[in-house]
Amino acid sequence: MFSKILIANRGEIACRVIRTARRLGIRTVAVYSDADRDALHVALAGEAIHIGPAAAGESYLSKEKIIAAAQRTRAEAIHPGYGFLSENAEFAEAVEAAGLVFVGPSPASIRAMGLKDAAKALMERAGVPVVPGYHGDGQEPGFLAEQADGIGFPVLIKARAGGGGKGMRRVDRPEDLEASLEAAKREAKSAFGDDAVLIEKYLIKPRHIEIQVFGDSYGNAVHLFERDCSLQRRHQKVIEEAPAPGMTEEMRSAMGEAAVRAARAIDYRGAGTVEFIADISDGLSPDRFFFMEMNTRLQVEHPVTEAIAGVDLVEWQLRVASGEPLPKTQDELTINGWAFEARIYAEDPSRGFLPATGTLSHLRFPEDDARIDAGVREGDSITPHYDPLIAKLTVHAPDRAAALARLTQGLKQTQVAGTTTNLDFLIRLSRQPDFVAGHPDTGLIDRDVEALTATQQPDDAALAIAAIVEAGGFRRAAGSDPWLSLGAWQLWGETSRPVTLHFAGGHRNCWVIAKAETIFNVAFDDRTIPVHLFESDTVSRRVEIDGRQSHVDIFETSSGVTLFFDGHTHHFHRLDLLDGAEEAAAGGDRVIAPMPGLVKIVRVREGDAVAKGQALVVMEAMKMELTLTATRDGIVESLHVGEGDQTSESAVLLSLRPEDAV
Ligand code: ADP
């Protein structure tokens, strides 16, 4: 076995490899970019080498820098993780040429599976079923159109160098083929520098089922059963499970044997995944699954296989790479129970899954019954430089229903403040009826995407808690800084305060009425909710709302308040006075009050010419003075307020018109 390895990766996979290496007594070397100087994988490793700027192209993708780091630290082997250089044959070659061990297959095996067309041809020869279609050299549009007619519509155009769903186009009608071909080729050219495509029969209701394979240097190859990765969004996996629901022993052996044949055909060594697509228009059937591609590396979703097979795949990788034979034979491998993995991302499902960034001011994972593979810790930032994965949550139980219940529970117990996450989306997906019934398919998320991604509106109970937080009631009840909180209340000269709560998709006004130190009424337009707070020395507070007791965790940040309540995350943002002023003025034509307040000074009159940056109105709100300025040159067209006026939030204070307009 090796005594020291270098991990040519970052984030959760680097952390995951380091953990196994440490358990095996292997010393570890991390590499890091400028953006990762203080990252978790660096802290976990025995030593770490800086390899350049944040841009991956100049750090994590630099073959030379990584090999130099291994030589400098006298590491004997390099584990590439997934992504980055993990499927780069030239890198594997360069590692070997430097006298180091590449923890993965041979460069020749990587090359054999590198292009989808060549891989499909190879698999056909090895007797592995492939998706019907054309995967030859001919690329003329007329010729491809004939092929598509022969295959029968709908068809799927795929870039032969493709990955990550890029360069893929579904075509339903012959007349659309030419335009889609052009688009796919353009996309492929810019993403992979290779515009060659193949055409496949498009399966209407498929499932993505993949087989984990493993080979060693002695010609042994086994499979470690299947994973169902049918829950996908834009061809990216979201929740994976093992085994696959509805799988029969007959189909499992057929798929397992085909995958082992695929691995043997390229003398495969190490961990690999053979991806199949199963046509389930008539249910799962051993004669309707087809090879799609082989990933010659460890897969993101490998933990579900580890859970049901009871093995550590990274340990197997290291053993095999150091020259040991496979730890188990096919007969020694069995399936135990059921496992799910969910990928928790910093992204906003309600805005088309836009990647999000931010500092994780609070981060909690379930403590029992779940495996967490995280690449970040509380206080770390999700930056725009890399994949916004926060963590993978893996659960394992004796049967599917129990595992699924654990998945939902684990997701609900996960708390992230400081960025937007897909947690609510994952929770809803974990309860989606077709999925719960064991009928996933690759179109499931898209069909149901509106319900799965609708903005979670806070319910009245969550609103009531947030209102009390904003009114200072929790601080008052906790007894910390009584002068400050009481002062804030006394400012209003009574025991009630108006509060406006802002959340994604709207805002609500209410009054918080203090009945006693720990007893409040929160009055909305249509109803009043009694709330009772209980003493507690932890962040998790016990509350009674409308006669029902539960727990709430409250985190105040500079941008607002985040509540974890009833398994949901609710964020209420505070309008930044200055941001609000800028935003209000940025509209250009109208100057708008960012919050309710008193107009103290009006510095202009109707007809005045004003210059960009000039002060127009001074407001007083919440005991602070706020100057609203012009964001561009113009003429004051109309003035809607005078000094001493009270204004409401979003009221138009004055309107401008461009100087040259009449
Ligand atoms: P990539 O390498 O870009 O990820 P894949 O060939 O692995 O592309 O396919 C990605 C996903 O696209 C699959 O998991 C499946 O959901 C869908 N897909 C691929 N081929 C077909 C097909 N022939 N018919 C229907 N869907 C397909």
PDB file of N, CA and C in Angstrom, residues 27-113:
ATOM      1  N   ARG A  27      -0.620   8.881   4.360  1.00  0.00           N
ATOM      2  CA  ARG A  27      -0.527  10.331   4.512  1.00  0.00           C
ATOM      3  C   ARG A  27      -1.084  11.022   3.268  1.00  0.00           C
ATOM      4  N   THR A  28      -1.607  12.228   3.462  1.00  0.00           N
ATOM      5  CA  THR A  28      -2.320  12.871   2.350  1.00  0.00           C
ATOM      6  C   THR A  28      -1.758  14.254   2.035  1.00  0.00           C
ATOM      7  N   VAL A  29      -1.790  14.579   0.752  1.00  0.00           N
ATOM      8  CA  VAL A  29      -1.388  15.901   0.280  1.00  0.00           C
ATOM      9  C   VAL A  29      -2.570  16.490  -0.483  1.00  0.00           C
ATOM     10  N   ALA A  30      -2.991  17.683  -0.098  1.00  0.00           N
ATOM     11  CA  ALA A  30      -4.048  18.385  -0.840  1.00  0.00           C
ATOM     12  C   ALA A  30      -3.393  19.410  -1.760  1.00  0.00           C
ATOM     13  N   VAL A  31      -4.129  19.840  -2.761  1.00  0.00           N
ATOM     14  CA  VAL A  31      -3.692  20.981  -3.563  1.00  0.00           C
ATOM     15  C   VAL A  31      -4.786  22.041  -3.456  1.00  0.00           C
ATOM     16  N   TYR A  32      -4.408  23.311  -3.599  1.00  0.00           N
ATOM     17  CA  TYR A  32      -5.419  24.351  -3.467  1.00  0.00           C
ATOM     18  C   TYR A  32      -5.108  25.560  -4.315  1.00  0.00           C
ATOM     19  N   SER A  33      -6.176  26.231  -4.718  1.00  0.00           N
ATOM     20  CA  SER A  33      -6.059  27.471  -5.487  1.00  0.00           C
ATOM     21  C   SER A  33      -6.166  28.649  -4.514  1.00  0.00           C
ATOM     22  N   ASP A  34      -6.000  29.840  -5.036  1.00  0.00           N
ATOM     23  CA  ASP A  34      -6.134  31.049  -4.211  1.00  0.00           C
ATOM     24  C   ASP A  34      -7.471  31.070  -3.466  1.00  0.00           C
ATOM     25  N   ALA A  35      -8.529  30.592  -4.133  1.00  0.00           N
ATOM     26  CA  ALA A  35      -9.864  30.672  -3.541  1.00  0.00           C
ATOM     27  C   ALA A  35     -10.050  29.640  -2.431  1.00  0.00           C
ATOM     28  N   ASP A  36      -9.164  28.654  -2.348  1.00  0.00           N
ATOM     29  CA  ASP A  36      -9.350  27.539  -1.411  1.00  0.00           C
ATOM     30  C   ASP A  36      -8.290  27.487  -0.316  1.00  0.00           C
ATOM     31  N   ARG A  37      -7.596  28.604  -0.104  1.00  0.00           N
ATOM     32  CA  ARG A  37      -6.493  28.604   0.862  1.00  0.00           C
ATOM     33  C   ARG A  37      -6.944  28.065   2.226  1.00  0.00           C
ATOM     34  N   ASP A  38      -8.191  28.363   2.608  1.00  0.00           N
ATOM     35  CA  ASP A  38      -8.679  27.968   3.935  1.00  0.00           C
ATOM     36  C   ASP A  38      -9.797  26.926   3.814  1.00  0.00           C
ATOM     37  N   ALA A  39      -9.814  26.178   2.706  1.00  0.00           N
ATOM     38  CA  ALA A  39     -10.922  25.238   2.482  1.00  0.00           C
ATOM     39  C   ALA A  39     -10.792  24.001   3.361  1.00  0.00           C
ATOM     40  N   LEU A  40     -11.913  23.299   3.538  1.00  0.00           N
ATOM     41  CA  LEU A  40     -11.952  22.115   4.398  1.00  0.00           C
ATOM     42  C   LEU A  40     -10.972  21.040   3.935  1.00  0.00           C
ATOM     43  N   HIS A  41     -10.895  20.806   2.618  1.00  0.00           N
ATOM     44  CA  HIS A  41     -10.012  19.715   2.162  1.00  0.00           C
ATOM     45  C   HIS A  41      -8.554  20.015   2.482  1.00  0.00           C
ATOM     46  N   VAL A  42      -8.210  21.297   2.524  1.00  0.00           N
ATOM     47  CA  VAL A  42      -6.843  21.690   2.855  1.00  0.00           C
ATOM     48  C   VAL A  42      -6.576  21.447   4.348  1.00  0.00           C
ATOM     49  N   ALA A  43      -7.585  21.800   5.160  1.00  0.00           N
ATOM     50  CA  ALA A  43      -7.437  21.625   6.605  1.00  0.00           C
ATOM     51  C   ALA A  43      -7.350  20.147   6.984  1.00  0.00           C
ATOM     52  N   LEU A  44      -8.056  19.287   6.239  1.00  0.00           N
ATOM     53  CA  LEU A  44      -8.075  17.860   6.583  1.00  0.00           C
ATOM     54  C   LEU A  44      -6.797  17.131   6.173  1.00  0.00           C
ATOM     55  N   ALA A  45      -6.118  17.637   5.141  1.00  0.00           N
ATOM     56  CA  ALA A  45      -4.954  16.922   4.608  1.00  0.00           C
ATOM     57  C   ALA A  45      -3.731  17.109   5.497  1.00  0.00           C
ATOM     58  N   GLY A  46      -2.815  16.160   5.423  1.00  0.00           N
ATOM     59  CA  GLY A  46      -1.582  16.249   6.194  1.00  0.00           C
ATOM     60  C   GLY A  46      -0.746  17.444   5.759  1.00  0.00           C
ATOM     61  N   GLU A  47      -0.669  17.674   4.472  1.00  0.00           N
ATOM     62  CA  GLU A  47       0.010  18.863   3.947  1.00  0.00           C
ATOM     63  C   GLU A  47      -0.718  19.308   2.689  1.00  0.00           C
ATOM     64  N   ALA A  48      -0.410  20.522   2.252  1.00  0.00           N
ATOM     65  CA  ALA A  48      -1.130  21.051   1.094  1.00  0.00           C
ATOM     66  C   ALA A  48      -0.231  21.978   0.299  1.00  0.00           C
ATOM     67  N   ILE A  49      -0.386  21.923  -1.016  1.00  0.00           N
ATOM     68  CA  ILE A  49       0.457  22.720  -1.910  1.00  0.00           C
ATOM     69  C   ILE A  49      -0.418  23.672  -2.722  1.00  0.00           C
ATOM     70  N   HIS A  50       0.004  24.925  -2.733  1.00  0.00           N
ATOM     71  CA  HIS A  50      -0.711  25.952  -3.508  1.00  0.00           C
ATOM     72  C   HIS A  50      -0.392  25.756  -4.990  1.00  0.00           C
ATOM     73  N   ILE A  51      -1.426  25.721  -5.828  1.00  0.00           N
ATOM     74  CA  ILE A  51      -1.168  25.462  -7.248  1.00  0.00           C
ATOM     75  C   ILE A  51      -1.701  26.554  -8.175  1.00  0.00           C
ATOM     76  N   GLY A  52      -1.991  27.743  -7.635  1.00  0.00           N
ATOM     77  CA  GLY A  52      -2.333  28.816  -8.565  1.00  0.00           C
ATOM     78  C   GLY A  52      -3.626  29.535  -8.277  1.00  0.00           C
ATOM     79  N   PRO A  53      -4.063  30.348  -9.231  1.00  0.00           N
ATOM     80  CA  PRO A  53      -5.243  31.199  -9.045  1.00  0.00           C
ATOM     81  C   PRO A  53      -6.551  30.416  -9.002  1.00  0.00           C
ATOM     82  N   ALA A  54      -7.626  31.131  -8.661  1.00  0.00           N
ATOM     83  CA  ALA A  54      -8.934  30.494  -8.500  1.00  0.00           C
ATOM     84  C   ALA A  54      -9.407  29.790  -9.768  1.00  0.00           C
ATOM     85  N   ALA A  55      -9.137  30.376 -10.932  1.00  0.00           N
ATOM     86  CA  ALA A  55      -9.624  29.784 -12.181  1.00  0.00           C
ATOM     87  C   ALA A  55      -9.102  28.363 -12.303  1.00  0.00           C
ATOM     88  N   ALA A  56     -10.006  27.383 -12.448  1.00  0.00           N
ATOM     89  CA  ALA A  56      -9.612  25.971 -12.452  1.00  0.00           C
ATOM     90  C   ALA A  56      -8.597  25.686 -13.554  1.00  0.00           C
ATOM     91  N   GLY A  57      -8.737  26.368 -14.694  1.00  0.00           N
ATOM     92  CA  GLY A  57      -7.825  26.130 -15.809  1.00  0.00           C
ATOM     93  C   GLY A  57      -6.369  26.360 -15.436  1.00  0.00           C
ATOM     94  N   GLU A  58      -6.135  27.234 -14.458  1.00  0.00           N
ATOM     95  CA  GLU A  58      -4.757  27.544 -14.067  1.00  0.00           C
ATOM     96  C   GLU A  58      -4.361  26.881 -12.758  1.00  0.00           C
ATOM     97  N   SER A  59      -5.264  26.053 -12.190  1.00  0.00           N
ATOM     98  CA  SER A  59      -4.900  25.387 -10.931  1.00  0.00           C
ATOM     99  C   SER A  59      -5.296  23.910 -10.985  1.00  0.00           C
ATOM    100  N   TYR A  60      -6.580  23.612 -10.691  1.00  0.00           N
ATOM    101  CA  TYR A  60      -6.997  22.207 -10.597  1.00  0.00           C
ATOM    102  C   TYR A  60      -6.932  21.466 -11.931  1.00  0.00           C
ATOM    103  N   LEU A  61      -6.818  22.218 -13.028  1.00  0.00           N
ATOM    104  CA  LEU A  61      -6.708  21.549 -14.329  1.00  0.00           C
ATOM    105  C   LEU A  61      -5.284  21.596 -14.874  1.00  0.00           C
ATOM    106  N   SER A  62      -4.353  22.108 -14.077  1.00  0.00           N
ATOM    107  CA  SER A  62      -2.969  22.199 -14.552  1.00  0.00           C
ATOM    108  C   SER A  62      -2.220  20.909 -14.245  1.00  0.00           C
ATOM    109  N   LYS A  63      -2.018  20.101 -15.283  1.00  0.00           N
ATOM    110  CA  LYS A  63      -1.341  18.805 -15.113  1.00  0.00           C
ATOM    111  C   LYS A  63       0.051  19.003 -14.514  1.00  0.00           C
ATOM    112  N   GLU A  64       0.775  19.985 -15.072  1.00  0.00           N
ATOM    113  CA  GLU A  64       2.167  20.181 -14.661  1.00  0.00           C
ATOM    114  C   GLU A  64       2.251  20.558 -13.189  1.00  0.00           C
ATOM    115  N   LYS A  65       1.405  21.506 -12.775  1.00  0.00           N
ATOM    116  CA  LYS A  65       1.485  21.972 -11.383  1.00  0.00           C
ATOM    117  C   LYS A  65       1.150  20.851 -10.409  1.00  0.00           C
ATOM    118  N   ILE A  66       0.181  20.023 -10.781  1.00  0.00           N
ATOM    119  CA  ILE A  66      -0.233  18.953  -9.869  1.00  0.00           C
ATOM    120  C   ILE A  66       0.857  17.883  -9.769  1.00  0.00           C
ATOM    121  N   ILE A  67       1.435  17.536 -10.896  1.00  0.00           N
ATOM    122  CA  ILE A  67       2.506  16.529 -10.856  1.00  0.00           C
ATOM    123  C   ILE A  67       3.713  17.088 -10.093  1.00  0.00           C
ATOM    124  N   ALA A  68       4.019  18.373 -10.306  1.00  0.00           N
ATOM    125  CA  ALA A  68       5.134  18.987  -9.568  1.00  0.00           C
ATOM    126  C   ALA A  68       4.864  18.966  -8.060  1.00  0.00           C
ATOM    127  N   ALA A  69       3.587  19.194  -7.670  1.00  0.00           N
ATOM    128  CA  ALA A  69       3.241  19.181  -6.242  1.00  0.00           C
ATOM    129  C   ALA A  69       3.440  17.784  -5.660  1.00  0.00           C
ATOM    130  N   ALA A  70       3.117  16.749  -6.440  1.00  0.00           N
ATOM    131  CA  ALA A  70       3.294  15.372  -5.962  1.00  0.00           C
ATOM    132  C   ALA A  70       4.775  15.059  -5.799  1.00  0.00           C
ATOM    133  N   GLN A  71       5.579  15.539  -6.771  1.00  0.00           N
ATOM    134  CA  GLN A  71       7.017  15.258  -6.682  1.00  0.00           C
ATOM    135  C   GLN A  71       7.644  15.996  -5.505  1.00  0.00           C
ATOM    136  N   ARG A  72       7.214  17.246  -5.321  1.00  0.00           N
ATOM    137  CA  ARG A  72       7.769  18.049  -4.234  1.00  0.00           C
ATOM    138  C   ARG A  72       7.485  17.424  -2.866  1.00  0.00           C
ATOM    139  N   THR A  73       6.304  16.804  -2.725  1.00  0.00           N
ATOM    140  CA  THR A  73       5.930  16.242  -1.422  1.00  0.00           C
ATOM    141  C   THR A  73       6.228  14.745  -1.341  1.00  0.00           C
ATOM    142  N   ARG A  74       6.823  14.198  -2.395  1.00  0.00           N
ATOM    143  CA  ARG A  74       7.153  12.766  -2.472  1.00  0.00           C
ATOM    144  C   ARG A  74       5.933  11.871  -2.298  1.00  0.00           C
ATOM    145  N   ALA A  75       4.824  12.299  -2.850  1.00  0.00           N
ATOM    146  CA  ALA A  75       3.640  11.432  -2.869  1.00  0.00           C
ATOM    147  C   ALA A  75       3.899  10.345  -3.907  1.00  0.00           C
ATOM    148  N   GLU A  76       3.367   9.153  -3.670  1.00  0.00           N
ATOM    149  CA  GLU A  76       3.619   8.057  -4.619  1.00  0.00           C
ATOM    150  C   GLU A  76       2.514   7.903  -5.650  1.00  0.00           C
ATOM    151  N   ALA A  77       1.325   8.417  -5.321  1.00  0.00           N
ATOM    152  CA  ALA A  77       0.195   8.218  -6.229  1.00  0.00           C
ATOM    153  C   ALA A  77      -0.679   9.460  -6.234  1.00  0.00           C
ATOM    154  N   ILE A  78      -1.471   9.600  -7.301  1.00  0.00           N
ATOM    155  CA  ILE A  78      -2.394  10.735  -7.413  1.00  0.00           C
ATOM    156  C   ILE A  78      -3.810  10.218  -7.597  1.00  0.00           C
ATOM    157  N   HIS A  79      -4.705  10.629  -6.691  1.00  0.00           N
ATOM    158  CA  HIS A  79      -6.126  10.292  -6.827  1.00  0.00           C
ATOM    159  C   HIS A  79      -6.815  11.495  -7.471  1.00  0.00           C
ATOM    160  N   PRO A  80      -7.473  11.292  -8.621  1.00  0.00           N
ATOM    161  CA  PRO A  80      -8.030  12.456  -9.327  1.00  0.00           C
ATOM    162  C   PRO A  80      -9.449  12.836  -8.900  1.00  0.00           C
ATOM    163  N   GLY A  81     -10.099  12.046  -8.032  1.00  0.00           N
ATOM    164  CA  GLY A  81     -11.492  12.358  -7.681  1.00  0.00           C
ATOM    165  C   GLY A  81     -12.387  12.200  -8.895  1.00  0.00           C
ATOM    166  N   TYR A  82     -13.427  13.067  -8.998  1.00  0.00           N
ATOM    167  CA  TYR A  82     -14.233  13.080 -10.223  1.00  0.00           C
ATOM    168  C   TYR A  82     -14.177  14.492 -10.788  1.00  0.00           C
ATOM    169  N   GLY A  83     -14.550  14.666 -12.037  1.00  0.00           N
ATOM    170  CA  GLY A  83     -14.442  15.986 -12.669  1.00  0.00           C
ATOM    171  C   GLY A  83     -12.972  16.318 -12.917  1.00  0.00           C
ATOM    172  N   PHE A  84     -12.672  17.597 -13.087  1.00  0.00           N
ATOM    173  CA  PHE A  84     -11.308  18.064 -13.345  1.00  0.00           C
ATOM    174  C   PHE A  84     -10.528  17.110 -14.261  1.00  0.00           C
ATOM    175  N   LEU A  85      -9.424  16.509 -13.756  1.00  0.00           N
ATOM    176  CA  LEU A  85      -8.557  15.717 -14.647  1.00  0.00           C
ATOM    177  C   LEU A  85      -8.849  14.219 -14.581  1.00  0.00           C
ATOM    178  N   SER A  86      -9.978  13.842 -13.956  1.00  0.00           N
ATOM    179  CA  SER A  86     -10.189  12.419 -13.669  1.00  0.00           C
ATOM    180  C   SER A  86     -10.350  11.551 -14.908  1.00  0.00           C
ATOM    181  N   GLU A  87     -10.810  12.123 -16.030  1.00  0.00           N
ATOM    182  CA  GLU A  87     -10.972  11.298 -17.226  1.00  0.00           C
ATOM    183  C   GLU A  87     -10.088  11.813 -18.356  1.00  0.00           C
ATOM    184  N   ASN A  88      -8.939  12.351 -17.961  1.00  0.00           N
ATOM    185  CA  ASN A  88      -8.024  12.940 -18.926  1.00  0.00           C
ATOM    186  C   ASN A  88      -6.871  11.961 -19.161  1.00  0.00           C
ATOM    187  N   ALA A  89      -6.883  11.317 -20.338  1.00  0.00           N
ATOM    188  CA  ALA A  89      -5.887  10.278 -20.624  1.00  0.00           C
ATOM    189  C   ALA A  89      -4.467  10.839 -20.628  1.00  0.00           C
ATOM    190  N   GLU A  90      -4.299  12.072 -21.129  1.00  0.00           N
ATOM    191  CA  GLU A  90      -2.944  12.660 -21.161  1.00  0.00           C
ATOM    192  C   GLU A  90      -2.414  12.861 -19.740  1.00  0.00           C
ATOM    193  N   PHE A  91      -3.327  13.237 -18.844  1.00  0.00           N
ATOM    194  CA  PHE A  91      -2.896  13.426 -17.457  1.00  0.00           C
ATOM    195  C   PHE A  91      -2.454  12.079 -16.870  1.00  0.00           C
ATOM    196  N   ALA A  92      -3.267  11.044 -17.066  1.00  0.00           N
ATOM    197  CA  ALA A  92      -2.917   9.718 -16.539  1.00  0.00           C
ATOM    198  C   ALA A  92      -1.553   9.292 -17.086  1.00  0.00           C
ATOM    199  N   GLU A  93      -1.313   9.597 -18.372  1.00  0.00           N
ATOM    200  CA  GLU A  93      -0.051   9.244 -19.002  1.00  0.00           C
ATOM    201  C   GLU A  93       1.113  10.013 -18.380  1.00  0.00           C
ATOM    202  N   ALA A  94       0.886  11.324 -18.182  1.00  0.00           N
ATOM    203  CA  ALA A  94       1.940  12.172 -17.619  1.00  0.00           C
ATOM    204  C   ALA A  94       2.269  11.748 -16.186  1.00  0.00           C
ATOM    205  N   VAL A  95       1.240  11.319 -15.439  1.00  0.00           N
ATOM    206  CA  VAL A  95       1.464  10.866 -14.065  1.00  0.00           C
ATOM    207  C   VAL A  95       2.373   9.641 -14.089  1.00  0.00           C
ATOM    208  N   GLU A  96       2.045   8.701 -14.992  1.00  0.00           N
ATOM    209  CA  GLU A  96       2.868   7.486 -15.087  1.00  0.00           C
ATOM    210  C   GLU A  96       4.282   7.814 -15.555  1.00  0.00           C
ATOM    211  N   ALA A  97       4.387   8.734 -16.530  1.00  0.00           N
ATOM    212  CA  ALA A  97       5.710   9.102 -17.055  1.00  0.00           C
ATOM    213  C   ALA A  97       6.578   9.732 -15.965  1.00  0.00           C
ATOM    214  N   ALA A  98       5.922  10.347 -14.968  1.00  0.00           N
ATOM    215  CA  ALA A  98       6.675  10.973 -13.875  1.00  0.00           C
ATOM    216  C   ALA A  98       7.033   9.947 -12.799  1.00  0.00           C
ATOM    217  N   GLY A  99       6.715   8.684 -13.049  1.00  0.00           N
ATOM    218  CA  GLY A  99       7.057   7.634 -12.094  1.00  0.00           C
ATOM    219  C   GLY A  99       6.082   7.530 -10.936  1.00  0.00           C
ATOM    220  N   LEU A 100       4.880   8.098 -11.113  1.00  0.00           N
ATOM    221  CA  LEU A 100       3.868   8.044 -10.056  1.00  0.00           C
ATOM    222  C   LEU A 100       2.740   7.115 -10.492  1.00  0.00           C
ATOM    223  N   VAL A 101       1.875   6.755  -9.538  1.00  0.00           N
ATOM    224  CA  VAL A 101       0.742   5.892  -9.868  1.00  0.00           C
ATOM    225  C   VAL A 101      -0.510   6.758 -10.028  1.00  0.00           C
ATOM    226  N   PHE A 102      -1.244   6.544 -11.106  1.00  0.00           N
ATOM    227  CA  PHE A 102      -2.530   7.215 -11.300  1.00  0.00           C
ATOM    228  C   PHE A 102      -3.591   6.296 -10.699  1.00  0.00           C
ATOM    229  N   VAL A 103      -4.361   6.779  -9.726  1.00  0.00           N
ATOM    230  CA  VAL A 103      -5.380   5.937  -9.099  1.00  0.00           C
ATOM    231  C   VAL A 103      -6.600   5.934 -10.024  1.00  0.00           C
ATOM    232  N   GLY A 104      -6.584   4.991 -10.952  1.00  0.00           N
ATOM    233  CA  GLY A 104      -7.630   4.918 -11.963  1.00  0.00           C
ATOM    234  C   GLY A 104      -7.196   3.961 -13.046  1.00  0.00           C
ATOM    235  N   PRO A 105      -7.969   3.904 -14.127  1.00  0.00           N
ATOM    236  CA  PRO A 105      -7.652   2.968 -15.195  1.00  0.00           C
ATOM    237  C   PRO A 105      -6.450   3.426 -16.031  1.00  0.00           C
ATOM    238  N   SER A 106      -6.036   2.582 -16.982  1.00  0.00           N
ATOM    239  CA  SER A 106      -4.913   2.933 -17.852  1.00  0.00           C
ATOM    240  C   SER A 106      -5.354   4.027 -18.826  1.00  0.00           C
ATOM    241  N   PRO A 107      -4.396   4.809 -19.344  1.00  0.00           N
ATOM    242  CA  PRO A 107      -4.748   5.825 -20.348  1.00  0.00           C
ATOM    243  C   PRO A 107      -5.495   5.199 -21.528  1.00  0.00           C
ATOM    244  N   ALA A 108      -5.142   3.981 -21.903  1.00  0.00           N
ATOM    245  CA  ALA A 108      -5.815   3.347 -23.051  1.00  0.00           C
ATOM    246  C   ALA A 108      -7.286   3.090 -22.739  1.00  0.00           C
ATOM    247  N   SER A 109      -7.602   2.664 -21.520  1.00  0.00           N
ATOM    248  CA  SER A 109      -9.010   2.416 -21.158  1.00  0.00           C
ATOM    249  C   SER A 109      -9.790   3.731 -21.178  1.00  0.00           C
ATOM    250  N   ILE A 110      -9.176   4.803 -20.655  1.00  0.00           N
ATOM    251  CA  ILE A 110      -9.862   6.103 -20.636  1.00  0.00           C
ATOM    252  C   ILE A 110     -10.156   6.524 -22.074  1.00  0.00           C
ATOM    253  N   ARG A 111      -9.148   6.367 -22.964  1.00  0.00           N
ATOM    254  CA  ARG A 111      -9.337   6.769 -24.363  1.00  0.00           C
ATOM    255  C   ARG A 111     -10.432   5.957 -25.035  1.00  0.00           C
ATOM    256  N   ALA A 112     -10.477   4.669 -24.741  1.00  0.00           N
ATOM    257  CA  ALA A 112     -11.448   3.803 -25.419  1.00  0.00           C
ATOM    258  C   ALA A 112     -12.875   4.268 -25.149  1.00  0.00           C
ATOM    259  N   MET A 113     -13.099   4.880 -23.976  1.00  0.00           N
ATOM    260  CA  MET A 113     -14.450   5.300 -23.616  1.00  0.00           C
ATOM    261  C   MET A 113     -14.629   6.811 -23.755  1.00  0.00           C
TER     262      MET A 113
END
